[in-house]
Amino acid sequence: MNDLHDLSLSDVGAMAYRRVPIDAATVLQAAASSMQQRLGEASLHLVLETTQAPLMISGDEPRLHQLFGNLLENSLCYTDGGGVVQVRCIQRGTNALVVVEDSAPGVPDDKMEKLFERFCRVEASRNQATGGSGLGLAICRNIVEAHEGHITASASQLGALHCDRTTAGFGMSGC
C-alpha cells in the first residue's frame, strides 16, 4: 500500500522532494549497509565499490536511500543463493553513475524494457514466492526522474550467462 501511495503522489507531482547537496556514494553506502545482513542471510555476496572523492549531487537523501534500497531489494529477491550483487558508484563526466548488477537468474531480453512499468512481473511463479508487488522498480524510475536522471536495465555478465544490470545516472552539482 505504501508503494502504491508513493506512486500516486509521484504521478500528480505531490511527492515531496527536498533536494540539497549530498554525496551519492555516502547514501549508497548507507543503503548497502542496511541490506548487508539480509543479503548475507540469502547467501548473496555484496561487493560495493565507490570512489574516494565525494560524488556530490542535488538530491533528496531519504528518497535516494529508498531508490538504492529498492534496487538492492530487487537483487535480493531475484538472485539465486550463492550469487553476487555488485554495486558501483562512479563519476562519469558531470554525472554520478550508480550501477547495480546481480548474478543469475536474469531477465529475458524481451522483458527488459518493461521492468520499470507498474505491476511488471517478469515471471509469475517467482513473484508468488517472493510476494513482490511489481511496484519497486516503477518507484525507482520516478525517484530517478525526479532527480533529473535516467535509469535503465540491461544484461551483464556478472558470474552467469544472463544477469541483470540496473544503471541510474544523476547530474552532479558543485563539481
Backbone as numpy.savetxt, mean C-alpha at the origin, in Angstrom:
# Nx Ny Nz CAx CAy CAz Cx Cy Cz
-17.41 -1.50 7.66 -18.24 -0.31 7.66 -17.36 0.95 7.66
-16.28 0.92 8.42 -15.39 2.09 8.44 -14.80 2.35 7.07
-14.42 1.27 6.36 -13.86 1.43 5.02 -14.87 2.07 4.07
-16.10 1.61 4.12 -17.14 2.16 3.26 -17.42 3.62 3.60
-17.39 3.93 4.90 -17.57 5.31 5.34 -16.45 6.20 4.81
-15.22 5.73 4.91 -14.07 6.49 4.40 -14.20 6.75 2.90
-14.61 5.72 2.15 -14.77 5.89 0.71 -15.88 6.88 0.39
-16.96 6.82 1.13 -18.08 7.75 0.91 -17.63 9.18 1.14
-16.92 9.42 2.23 -16.42 10.76 2.51 -15.47 11.23 1.41
-14.62 10.34 0.97 -13.65 10.69 -0.06 -14.35 11.04 -1.37
-15.39 10.30 -1.71 -16.11 10.53 -2.96 -16.75 11.92 -3.03
-17.24 12.40 -1.91 -17.91 13.71 -1.91 -16.96 14.83 -1.50
-15.68 14.50 -1.37 -14.69 15.51 -1.04 -14.73 15.95 0.42
-15.32 15.12 1.28 -15.45 15.48 2.68 -14.41 14.81 3.58
-13.53 14.02 2.99 -12.48 13.37 3.78 -11.52 14.45 4.24
-11.28 14.49 5.52 -10.42 15.52 6.09 -8.95 15.13 5.91
-8.19 16.01 5.29 -6.75 15.83 5.13 -6.07 17.07 5.69
-5.14 16.85 6.60 -4.33 17.95 7.14 -2.91 17.73 6.67
-2.61 18.29 5.51 -1.30 18.08 4.90 -0.29 19.06 5.47
0.79 18.47 5.96 1.91 19.23 6.51 3.19 18.57 6.01
4.32 19.25 6.08 5.58 18.61 5.68 5.90 17.44 6.62
6.03 16.25 6.05 6.38 15.07 6.84 7.36 14.22 6.04
8.05 13.35 6.74 8.99 12.42 6.13 8.24 11.13 5.78
8.05 10.86 4.49 7.32 9.67 4.05 7.98 8.40 4.56
9.31 8.38 4.61 10.02 7.18 5.06 9.73 6.88 6.53
9.62 7.91 7.35 9.32 7.70 8.77 7.92 7.14 8.96
6.96 7.65 8.20 5.59 7.14 8.28 5.55 5.68 7.81
6.27 5.38 6.74 6.32 4.01 6.24 6.95 3.08 7.27
8.03 3.52 7.90 8.68 2.70 8.94 7.72 2.42 10.09
6.95 3.41 10.49 5.99 3.22 11.58 4.90 2.22 11.18
4.41 2.33 9.97 3.37 1.39 9.51 3.93 -0.04 9.44
5.14 -0.17 8.92 5.78 -1.49 8.83 6.02 -2.07 10.23
6.45 -1.23 11.14 6.69 -1.68 12.50 5.41 -2.19 13.15
4.30 -1.51 12.88 3.03 -1.92 13.48 2.51 -3.24 12.89
3.00 -3.62 11.71 2.58 -4.87 11.06 3.58 -6.01 11.24
4.76 -5.69 11.75 5.86 -6.66 11.84 5.45 -7.96 12.53
4.81 -7.87 13.67 4.45 -9.08 14.41 3.45 -9.94 13.64
2.43 -9.32 13.07 1.43 -10.08 12.33 2.03 -10.74 11.09
2.92 -10.05 10.42 3.60 -10.64 9.27 4.44 -11.83 9.71
5.15 -11.68 10.81 5.95 -12.78 11.34 5.11 -13.98 11.73
3.96 -13.72 12.35 3.05 -14.81 12.73 2.53 -15.56 11.51
2.47 -14.89 10.37 2.03 -15.52 9.13 3.20 -16.11 8.35
4.37 -16.18 8.99 5.59 -16.70 8.37 5.99 -15.92 7.12
5.81 -14.60 7.20 6.22 -13.72 6.10 7.42 -12.90 6.57
8.41 -12.82 5.72 9.62 -12.07 6.02 9.47 -10.66 5.45
9.56 -9.66 6.31 9.45 -8.27 5.90 10.83 -7.69 5.69
11.05 -7.11 4.51 12.29 -6.42 4.18 11.92 -4.97 3.93
12.48 -4.07 4.74 12.18 -2.64 4.62 13.44 -1.90 4.24
13.38 -1.16 3.14 14.51 -0.37 2.66 14.07 1.08 2.51
14.73 1.97 3.23 14.45 3.40 3.09 15.77 4.15 2.96
15.69 5.36 2.49 16.89 6.18 2.36 17.27 6.74 3.73
18.51 7.14 3.86 18.96 7.78 5.09 18.42 9.20 5.19
18.35 9.88 4.05 17.88 11.27 4.04 16.35 11.29 4.13
15.80 12.29 4.78 14.34 12.41 4.84 13.74 12.56 3.44
12.59 11.99 3.24 11.83 12.13 1.99 10.61 12.98 2.32
10.82 14.26 2.32 9.78 15.19 2.75 8.70 15.35 1.68
7.46 15.16 2.11 6.30 15.38 1.25 5.29 16.21 2.04
4.34 16.76 1.33 3.22 17.42 1.98 2.14 16.35 2.15
1.94 15.92 3.39 1.04 14.79 3.59 0.31 14.81 4.90
-0.73 14.01 4.95 -1.52 13.79 6.15 -1.02 12.49 6.77
-0.32 12.61 7.89 0.34 11.44 8.48 -0.62 10.29 8.80
-1.77 10.52 9.46 -2.66 9.39 9.73 -3.17 8.71 8.46
-3.45 9.49 7.43 -3.95 8.89 6.18 -2.84 8.12 5.46
-1.61 8.66 5.48 -0.51 7.93 4.87 -0.20 6.65 5.64
-0.32 6.69 6.96 -0.14 5.49 7.77 -1.21 4.46 7.39
-2.44 4.94 7.19 -3.54 4.06 6.76 -3.23 3.47 5.38
-2.73 4.28 4.47 -2.36 3.81 3.14 -1.34 2.68 3.23
-0.23 2.95 3.92 0.83 1.95 4.02 0.35 0.71 4.77
-0.45 0.91 5.81 -1.02 -0.22 6.54 -1.91 -1.07 5.66
-2.75 -0.43 4.84 -3.62 -1.17 3.92 -2.81 -1.98 2.92
-1.75 -1.40 2.38 -0.91 -2.12 1.43 -0.24 -3.33 2.08
0.24 -3.14 3.30 0.87 -4.25 4.02 -0.17 -5.30 4.42
-1.34 -4.86 4.79 -2.44 -5.78 5.13 -2.79 -6.63 3.92
-2.82 -6.02 2.75 -3.10 -6.74 1.52 -2.04 -7.82 1.28
-0.78 -7.46 1.50 0.29 -8.45 1.35 0.15 -9.56 2.38
-0.21 -9.21 3.59 -0.41 -10.21 4.63 -1.49 -11.21 4.24
-2.59 -10.71 3.70 -3.72 -11.57 3.35 -3.47 -12.42 2.12
-2.67 -11.92 1.19 -2.57 -12.58 -0.10 -1.17 -13.04 -0.47
-0.34 -13.31 0.53 0.98 -13.87 0.28 1.09 -15.18 1.04
1.54 -16.21 0.35 1.67 -17.53 0.98 2.71 -17.50 2.09
2.45 -18.28 3.15 3.39 -18.42 4.25 4.76 -18.81 3.72
5.80 -18.29 4.38 7.16 -18.52 3.93 7.61 -17.52 2.88
6.70 -16.63 2.53 6.99 -15.64 1.49 7.66 -14.40 2.01
7.83 -13.44 1.11 8.54 -12.20 1.39 7.65 -11.02 1.05
7.71 -10.00 1.92 7.10 -8.71 1.64 8.24 -7.70 1.68
8.48 -7.07 0.55 9.58 -6.10 0.46 8.99 -4.72 0.25
9.45 -3.77 1.07 8.95 -2.40 1.01 10.14 -1.47 0.84
10.04 -0.59 -0.17 11.11 0.37 -0.42 10.51 1.76 -0.50
11.23 2.72 0.04 10.86 4.13 -0.06 12.10 4.86 -0.55
12.00 5.40 -1.75 13.16 6.03 -2.37 12.78 7.37 -2.99
13.78 8.18 -3.23 13.55 9.42 -3.95 13.81 9.18 -5.42
12.87 9.57 -6.25 13.02 9.46 -7.69 12.71 10.82 -8.28
13.76 11.55 -8.59 13.58 12.92 -9.08 12.98 13.78 -7.98
11.84 14.38 -8.28 11.16 15.22 -7.28 10.02 14.47 -6.60
10.05 13.14 -6.66 9.00 12.33 -6.06 9.55 11.39 -4.99
8.70 11.11 -4.03 8.96 10.02 -3.09 8.22 8.82 -3.66
8.92 7.73 -3.85 8.35 6.53 -4.46 8.33 5.42 -3.42
7.16 4.86 -3.19 7.01 3.75 -2.25 6.62 2.53 -3.06
7.38 1.45 -2.90 7.11 0.22 -3.63 6.90 -0.89 -2.61
5.78 -1.59 -2.73 5.48 -2.75 -1.88 5.38 -3.94 -2.81
6.23 -4.93 -2.57 6.22 -6.15 -3.38 6.03 -7.34 -2.46
5.32 -8.34 -2.96 5.19 -9.57 -2.19 5.30 -10.76 -3.12
5.63 -11.89 -2.51 5.80 -13.11 -3.29 4.45 -13.80 -3.49
4.48 -14.94 -4.13 3.29 -15.65 -4.61 2.26 -15.90 -3.52
1.01 -16.07 -3.92 0.52 -16.06 -5.30 0.30 -14.63 -5.78
0.27 -14.48 -7.05 0.11 -13.15 -7.63 -1.29 -12.93 -8.17
-1.45 -11.80 -8.78 -2.71 -11.43 -9.39 -2.57 -11.64 -10.89
-3.53 -12.30 -11.52 -3.45 -12.48 -12.97 -3.38 -11.12 -13.68
-2.62 -11.07 -14.76 -2.43 -9.82 -15.49 -3.74 -9.14 -15.87
-4.74 -9.93 -16.24 -6.01 -9.34 -16.68 -6.81 -8.73 -15.53
-6.40 -8.95 -14.30 -7.09 -8.39 -13.14 -6.37 -7.17 -12.55
-5.11 -6.95 -12.96 -4.29 -5.88 -12.37 -4.96 -4.51 -12.46
-5.53 -4.17 -13.61 -6.08 -2.83 -13.78 -7.31 -2.58 -12.93
-7.93 -3.64 -12.41 -9.15 -3.48 -11.61 -8.89 -3.51 -10.10
-7.65 -3.74 -9.70 -7.34 -3.91 -8.28 -7.77 -2.73 -7.40
-7.76 -1.53 -7.94 -8.06 -0.35 -7.13 -9.53 0.06 -7.22
-10.35 -0.79 -7.83 -11.78 -0.52 -7.90 -12.45 -1.06 -6.64
-13.55 -0.42 -6.27 -14.32 -0.88 -5.11 -14.80 -2.31 -5.29
-14.77 -3.03 -4.20 -15.27 -4.40 -4.12 -14.55 -5.36 -5.05
-13.37 -4.99 -5.50 -12.60 -5.87 -6.37 -12.13 -7.06 -5.55
-12.45 -8.22 -6.04 -12.00 -9.47 -5.43 -11.48 -10.34 -6.56
-10.20 -10.58 -6.54 -9.58 -11.30 -7.64 -10.05 -12.74 -7.70
-10.09 -13.38 -6.55 -10.48 -14.79 -6.49 -11.39 -14.97 -5.30
-12.63 -15.29 -5.55 -13.64 -15.37 -4.48 -13.26 -16.36 -3.39
-12.67 -17.49 -3.74 -12.34 -18.49 -2.72 -11.31 -17.97 -1.73
-10.31 -17.21 -2.22 -9.30 -16.64 -1.31 -9.92 -15.59 -0.43
-10.81 -14.78 -0.96 -11.41 -13.71 -0.18 -12.34 -14.24 0.90
-12.99 -15.37 0.65 -13.83 -15.95 1.69 -12.99 -16.35 2.89
-11.80 -16.86 2.64 -10.93 -17.29 3.73 -10.40 -16.11 4.52
-10.15 -15.00 3.87 -9.55 -13.87 4.57 -10.56 -12.82 5.00
-11.76 -12.86 4.44 -12.79 -11.91 4.85 -12.62 -10.51 4.31
-11.84 -10.35 3.24 -11.61 -9.02 2.68 -12.89 -8.43 2.10
-13.02 -7.11 2.24 -14.21 -6.42 1.74 -14.05 -5.97 0.30
-12.82 -5.97 -0.21 -12.58 -5.45 -1.54 -12.53 -3.94 -1.57
-12.33 -3.31 -0.42 -12.30 -1.85 -0.34 -10.91 -1.29 -0.03
-10.02 -2.10 0.52 -8.73 -1.61 0.99 -7.91 -0.91 -0.07
-7.81 -1.49 -1.26 -7.00 -0.86 -2.31 -7.71 0.32 -2.94
-9.03 0.33 -2.93 -9.77 1.51 -3.40 -9.50 2.69 -2.46
-9.44 2.41 -1.17 -9.11 3.46 -0.20 -7.68 3.94 -0.44
-6.77 3.01 -0.71 -5.39 3.40 -1.02 -5.34 4.36 -2.19
-6.07 4.04 -3.25 -6.09 4.92 -4.42 -6.59 6.31 -4.05
-7.65 6.39 -3.26 -8.19 7.70 -2.88 -7.19 8.50 -2.05
-6.50 7.84 -1.14 -5.52 8.53 -0.29 -4.37 9.06 -1.16
-3.88 8.22 -2.05 -2.77 8.63 -2.92 -3.20 9.80 -3.80
-4.37 9.72 -4.39 -4.83 10.79 -5.27 -5.07 12.08 -4.50
-5.53 11.97 -3.25 -5.72 13.17 -2.43 -4.38 13.83 -2.11
-3.31 13.07 -2.21 -1.95 13.60 -2.01 -1.30 13.93 -3.35
-2.11 14.04 -4.39 -1.65 14.39 -5.73 -0.61 13.41 -6.25
-0.82 12.13 -5.92 0.09 11.09 -6.36 -0.60 10.10 -7.27
0.11 9.04 -7.59 -0.39 7.99 -8.47 -0.07 6.65 -7.82
-0.95 5.67 -8.03 -0.70 4.33 -7.52 -0.97 3.34 -8.64
-0.10 2.36 -8.77 -0.24 1.34 -9.81 0.06 -0.03 -9.22
-0.36 -1.05 -9.92 -0.03 -2.42 -9.56 0.55 -3.10 -10.79
1.55 -3.91 -10.58 2.17 -4.64 -11.69 2.82 -5.90 -11.13
3.17 -6.80 -12.03 3.83 -8.03 -11.63 5.30 -7.74 -11.34
5.88 -8.50 -10.43 7.31 -8.43 -10.16 7.85 -9.84 -10.10
9.13 -9.97 -9.88 9.76 -11.29 -9.82 10.31 -11.58 -8.43
9.66 -11.13 -7.40 10.14 -11.30 -6.04 9.88 -12.72 -5.54
10.83 -13.57 -5.73 10.79 -14.90 -5.14 9.77 -15.85 -5.72
9.15 -15.51 -6.83 8.16 -16.41 -7.42 7.97 -16.03 -8.88
7.26 -16.86 -9.58 7.01 -16.57 -10.99 6.02 -15.42 -11.17
5.12 -15.27 -10.24 4.11 -14.22 -10.40 3.83 -13.62 -9.03
4.13 -12.37 -8.89 3.97 -11.68 -7.62 3.28 -10.35 -7.87
3.04 -9.62 -6.80 2.42 -8.32 -6.91 3.39 -7.23 -6.54
3.27 -6.12 -7.23 4.09 -4.94 -6.94 3.15 -3.75 -6.98
3.07 -3.04 -5.89 2.25 -1.84 -5.82 3.18 -0.66 -5.63
3.02 0.34 -6.46 3.89 1.51 -6.43 3.04 2.76 -6.22
3.42 3.57 -5.24 2.75 4.84 -5.01 3.80 5.93 -5.07
3.53 6.97 -5.83 4.45 8.08 -5.94 3.81 9.36 -5.46
4.56 10.19 -4.73 4.07 11.44 -4.18 5.05 12.54 -4.54
4.55 13.71 -4.88 5.41 14.85 -5.10 6.07 15.27 -3.80
7.33 15.64 -3.87 8.06 16.00 -2.66 8.03 17.52 -2.47
8.11 17.93 -1.23 8.17 19.37 -0.94 9.46 19.66 -0.20
9.96 20.84 -0.36 11.14 21.25 0.38 12.42 20.57 -0.07
12.45 20.03 -1.26 13.64 19.33 -1.76 14.23 20.05 -2.94
